[in-house]
Coordinates of C-alpha atoms and ligand atoms in Angstrom, one line a residue:
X1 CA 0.0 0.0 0.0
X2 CA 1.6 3.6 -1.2
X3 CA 1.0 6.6 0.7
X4 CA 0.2 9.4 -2.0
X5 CA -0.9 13.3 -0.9
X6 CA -3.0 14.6 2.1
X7 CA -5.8 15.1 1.0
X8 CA -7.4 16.5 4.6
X9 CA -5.6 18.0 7.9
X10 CA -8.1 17.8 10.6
X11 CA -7.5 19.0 14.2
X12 CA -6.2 15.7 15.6
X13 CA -5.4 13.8 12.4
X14 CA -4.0 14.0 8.9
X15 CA -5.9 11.9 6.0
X16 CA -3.7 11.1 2.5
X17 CA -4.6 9.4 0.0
X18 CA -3.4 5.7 -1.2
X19 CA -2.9 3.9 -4.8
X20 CA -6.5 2.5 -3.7
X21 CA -9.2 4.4 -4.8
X22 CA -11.6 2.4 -1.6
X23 CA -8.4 3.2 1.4
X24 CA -6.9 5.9 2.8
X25 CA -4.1 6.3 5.6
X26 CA -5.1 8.0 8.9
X27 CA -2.5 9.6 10.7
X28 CA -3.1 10.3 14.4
X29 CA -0.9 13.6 15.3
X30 CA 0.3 14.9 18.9
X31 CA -2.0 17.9 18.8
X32 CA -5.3 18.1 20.9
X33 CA -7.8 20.2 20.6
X34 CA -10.6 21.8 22.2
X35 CA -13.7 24.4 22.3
X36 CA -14.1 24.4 18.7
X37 CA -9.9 24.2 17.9
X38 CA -9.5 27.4 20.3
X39 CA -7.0 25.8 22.3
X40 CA -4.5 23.6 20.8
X41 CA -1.2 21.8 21.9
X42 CA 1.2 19.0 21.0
X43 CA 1.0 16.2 24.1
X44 CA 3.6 13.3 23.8
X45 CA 2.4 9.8 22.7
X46 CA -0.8 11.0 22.4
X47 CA -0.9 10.3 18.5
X48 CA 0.2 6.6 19.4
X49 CA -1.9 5.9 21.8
X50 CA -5.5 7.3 20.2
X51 CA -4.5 5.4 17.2
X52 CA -3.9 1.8 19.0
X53 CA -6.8 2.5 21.1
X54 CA -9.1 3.3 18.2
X55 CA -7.5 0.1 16.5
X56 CA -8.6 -1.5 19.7
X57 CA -12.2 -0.3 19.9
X58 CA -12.7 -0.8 15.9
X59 CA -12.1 -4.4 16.2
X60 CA -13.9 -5.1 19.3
X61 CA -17.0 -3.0 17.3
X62 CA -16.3 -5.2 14.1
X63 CA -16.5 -8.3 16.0
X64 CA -20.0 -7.5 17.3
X65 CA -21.4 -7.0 13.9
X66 CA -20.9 -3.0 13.5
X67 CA -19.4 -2.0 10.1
X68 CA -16.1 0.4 10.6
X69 CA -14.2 2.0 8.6
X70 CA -10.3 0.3 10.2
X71 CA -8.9 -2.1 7.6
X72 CA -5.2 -2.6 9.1
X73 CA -2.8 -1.1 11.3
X74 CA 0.0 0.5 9.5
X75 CA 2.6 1.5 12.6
X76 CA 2.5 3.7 15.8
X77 CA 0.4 6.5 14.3
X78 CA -1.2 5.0 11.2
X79 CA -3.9 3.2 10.0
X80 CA -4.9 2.0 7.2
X81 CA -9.0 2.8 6.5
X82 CA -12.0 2.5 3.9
X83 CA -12.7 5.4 1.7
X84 CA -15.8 7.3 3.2
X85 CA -17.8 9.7 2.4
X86 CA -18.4 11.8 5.5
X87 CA -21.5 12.8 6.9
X88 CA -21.0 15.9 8.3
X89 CA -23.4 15.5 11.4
X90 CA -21.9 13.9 15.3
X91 CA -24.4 11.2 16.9
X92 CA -23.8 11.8 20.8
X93 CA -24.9 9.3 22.9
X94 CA -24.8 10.1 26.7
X95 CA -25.5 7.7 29.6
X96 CA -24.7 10.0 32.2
X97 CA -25.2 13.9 32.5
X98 CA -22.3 15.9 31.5
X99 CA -20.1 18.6 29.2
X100 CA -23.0 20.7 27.2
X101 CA -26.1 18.6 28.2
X102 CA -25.3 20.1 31.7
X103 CA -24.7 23.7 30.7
X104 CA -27.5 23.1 28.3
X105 CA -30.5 21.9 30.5
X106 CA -28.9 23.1 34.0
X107 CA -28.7 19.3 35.5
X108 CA -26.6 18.0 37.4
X109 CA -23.1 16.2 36.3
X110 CA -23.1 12.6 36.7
X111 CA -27.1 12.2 36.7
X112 CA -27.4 8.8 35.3
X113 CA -29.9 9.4 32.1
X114 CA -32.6 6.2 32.2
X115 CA -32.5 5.7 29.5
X116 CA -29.7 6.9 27.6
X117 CA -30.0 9.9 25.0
X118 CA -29.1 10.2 21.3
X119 CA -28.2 13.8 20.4
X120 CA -26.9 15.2 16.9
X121 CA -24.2 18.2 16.0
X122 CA -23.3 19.7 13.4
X123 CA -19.6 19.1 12.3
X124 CA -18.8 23.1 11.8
X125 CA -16.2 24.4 13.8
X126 CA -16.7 27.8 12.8
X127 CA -20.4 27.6 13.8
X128 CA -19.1 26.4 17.2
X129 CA -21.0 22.6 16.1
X130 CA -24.1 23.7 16.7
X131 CA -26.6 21.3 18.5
X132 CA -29.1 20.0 15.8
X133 CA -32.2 17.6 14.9
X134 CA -32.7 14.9 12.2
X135 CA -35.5 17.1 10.3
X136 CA -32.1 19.5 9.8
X137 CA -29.8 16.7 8.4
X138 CA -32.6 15.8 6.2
X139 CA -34.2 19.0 5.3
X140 CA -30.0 20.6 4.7
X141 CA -29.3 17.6 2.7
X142 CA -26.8 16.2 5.3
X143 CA -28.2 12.9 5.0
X144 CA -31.2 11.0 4.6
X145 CA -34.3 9.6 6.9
X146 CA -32.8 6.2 6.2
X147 CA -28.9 7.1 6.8
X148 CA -29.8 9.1 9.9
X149 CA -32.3 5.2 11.0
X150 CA -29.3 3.4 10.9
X151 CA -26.8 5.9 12.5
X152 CA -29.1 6.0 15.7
X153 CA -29.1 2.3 15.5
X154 CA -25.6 1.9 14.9
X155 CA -24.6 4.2 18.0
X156 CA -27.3 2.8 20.0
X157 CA -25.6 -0.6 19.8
X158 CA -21.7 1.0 20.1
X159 CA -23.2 2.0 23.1
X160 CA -24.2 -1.7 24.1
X161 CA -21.0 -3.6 23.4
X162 CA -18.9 -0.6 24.9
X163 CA -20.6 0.4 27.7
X164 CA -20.3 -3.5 28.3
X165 CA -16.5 -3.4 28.0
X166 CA -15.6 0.0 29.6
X167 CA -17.6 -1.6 32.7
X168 CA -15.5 -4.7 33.1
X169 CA -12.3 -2.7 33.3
X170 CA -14.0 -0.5 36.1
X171 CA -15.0 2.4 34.2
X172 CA -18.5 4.6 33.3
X173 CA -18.6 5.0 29.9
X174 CA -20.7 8.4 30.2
X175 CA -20.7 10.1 26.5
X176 CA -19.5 9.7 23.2
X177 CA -19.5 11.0 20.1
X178 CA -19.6 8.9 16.5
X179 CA -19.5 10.2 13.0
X180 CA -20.6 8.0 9.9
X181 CA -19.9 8.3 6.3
X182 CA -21.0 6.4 3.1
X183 CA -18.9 3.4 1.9
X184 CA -18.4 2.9 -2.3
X185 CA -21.3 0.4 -1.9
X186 CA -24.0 2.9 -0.2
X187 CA -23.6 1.4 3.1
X188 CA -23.4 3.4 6.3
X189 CA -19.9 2.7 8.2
X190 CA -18.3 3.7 11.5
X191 CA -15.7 6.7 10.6
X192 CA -13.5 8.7 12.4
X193 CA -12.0 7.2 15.4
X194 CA -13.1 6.0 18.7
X195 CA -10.6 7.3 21.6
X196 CA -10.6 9.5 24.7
X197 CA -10.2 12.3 23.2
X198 CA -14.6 11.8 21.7
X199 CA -15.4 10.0 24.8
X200 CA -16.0 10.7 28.6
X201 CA -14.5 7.7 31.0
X202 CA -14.9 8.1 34.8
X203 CA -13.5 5.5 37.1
X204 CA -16.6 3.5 38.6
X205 CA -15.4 3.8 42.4
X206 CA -13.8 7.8 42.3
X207 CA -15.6 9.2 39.8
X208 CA -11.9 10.1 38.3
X209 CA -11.9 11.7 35.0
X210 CA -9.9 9.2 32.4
X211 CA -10.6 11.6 29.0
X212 CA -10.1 14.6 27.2
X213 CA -12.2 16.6 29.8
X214 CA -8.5 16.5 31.5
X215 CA -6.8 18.8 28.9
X216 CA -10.3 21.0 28.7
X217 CA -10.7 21.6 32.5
X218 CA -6.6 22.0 33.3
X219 CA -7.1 18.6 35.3
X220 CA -3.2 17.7 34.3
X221 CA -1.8 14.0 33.6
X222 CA -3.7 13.9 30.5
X223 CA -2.0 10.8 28.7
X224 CA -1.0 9.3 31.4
X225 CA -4.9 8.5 32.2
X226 CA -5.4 7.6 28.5
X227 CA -3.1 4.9 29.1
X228 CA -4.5 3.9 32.3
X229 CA -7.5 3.5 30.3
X230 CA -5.6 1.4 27.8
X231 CA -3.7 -0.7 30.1
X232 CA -7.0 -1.5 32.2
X233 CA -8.6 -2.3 28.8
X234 CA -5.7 -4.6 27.8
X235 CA -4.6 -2.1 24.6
X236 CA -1.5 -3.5 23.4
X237 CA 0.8 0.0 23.3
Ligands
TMP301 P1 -20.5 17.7 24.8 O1 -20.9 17.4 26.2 O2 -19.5 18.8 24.7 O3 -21.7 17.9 23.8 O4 -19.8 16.4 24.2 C1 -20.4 15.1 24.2 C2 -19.4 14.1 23.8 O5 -18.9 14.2 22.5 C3 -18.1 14.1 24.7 O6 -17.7 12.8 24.9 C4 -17.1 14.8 23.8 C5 -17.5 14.5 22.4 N1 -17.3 15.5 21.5 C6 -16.3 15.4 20.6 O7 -15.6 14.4 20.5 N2 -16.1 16.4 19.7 C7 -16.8 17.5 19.6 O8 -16.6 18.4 18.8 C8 -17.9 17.7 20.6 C9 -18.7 18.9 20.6 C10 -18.1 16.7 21.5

């Protein structure tokens, strides 16, 4: 497989183009980001460590029947993925109160949500991803009715298997966010990645904040818990 030109830089990751017209090559880069690509600086490993973990979580998702977008590992920060076309819209699902829904509605952090809730965004930094609803998708032409059925189901049943796993290794999975795009055959696939940084992890006993919130709030260690997270998870780094 030949790496050829970027075609994308995104805040977090670099996409280029490869001598097959149905891959690409993800790379994960150092930076992190946050409020919209406000704030951004380079943390060590980071790039190695969100690309094995999203390696890990792709398979484990694969496995239980979910279409994603990881084809191969490449080395420490690349991957190897299907060519997708993105749609432009993040499915949140939260199982616990937290980040905007709090700010939003006024609740309190941590309130366990019976059941869980499915929320959409708009990918537009520039419009500060504005919080939106699937009559928008449809009526922008973002995606349609159908694509935006099988995204909620598709999340809904991330949320299942990792919710599942995140438990065993002593963690609340509490939010996440998922973005889909369209596969050469019309199917709907799991893009992007899957790693701290679009996820919130507390420890189950001390409530301990394992994610990207660390690097948004000033909380310090930031890497060092997103290996915690890997090691407890068994991640191979
Ligand atoms: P929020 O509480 O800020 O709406 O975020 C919900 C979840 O989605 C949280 O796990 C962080 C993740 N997220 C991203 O990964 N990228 C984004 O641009 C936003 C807004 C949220």
């Amino acid at each position: 497989m030949e790496k050829r030109e970027e075609l994308y830089r995104g805040k977090a990751k670099s996409v280029y183009k490869t001598d097959d017209a149905d891959r690409l090559i993800l790379v994960f880069r150092n930076d992190t980001s946050a409020f919209d690509g406000k704030r951004i600086e380079q943390l060590d490993r980071k790039g190695m460590v969100n690309n094995k973990f999203n390696a890990f979580i792709m398979q484990k998702l694969e496995a239980a029947g979910i279409p994603t977008q990881f084809d191969k590992l490449l080395g420490d920060n690349e991957v190897l993925v299907k060519k997708l076309d993105m749609i432009p819209v993040e499915c949140v699902v939260r199982n616990y109160a937290a980040g905007s829904l709090v700010k939003r509605l006024g609740v309190e952090e941590g309130m366990k949500l019976n059941p869980y809730t499915f929320e959409l965004f708009l990918k537009d930094d520039a419009k500060g991803d504005p919080f939106i609803n699937d009559s928008h998708v449809v009526a922008f032409g973002w995606g349609t009715a159908e694509q935006l059925v099988r995204m909620k189901e598709l999340s809904l049943k991330v949320n299942e298997v990792l919710s599942k796993l995140f438990d065993d290794a002593g963690l609340l999975l509490v939010d996440f966010k998922l973005e889909f795009g369209v596969f050469s055959d019309g199917s709907i696939v799991l893009g992007d990645e899957f790693s701290p940084d679009g996820c919130r992890l507390w420890d189950k006993e001390t409530r301990k904040k394992m994610d990207k919130d660390r690097f948004r709030q000033g909380l310090g260690d930031v890497i060092e818990a997103y290996e915690e997270v890997a090691q407890r998870l068994g991640v191979p780094l």
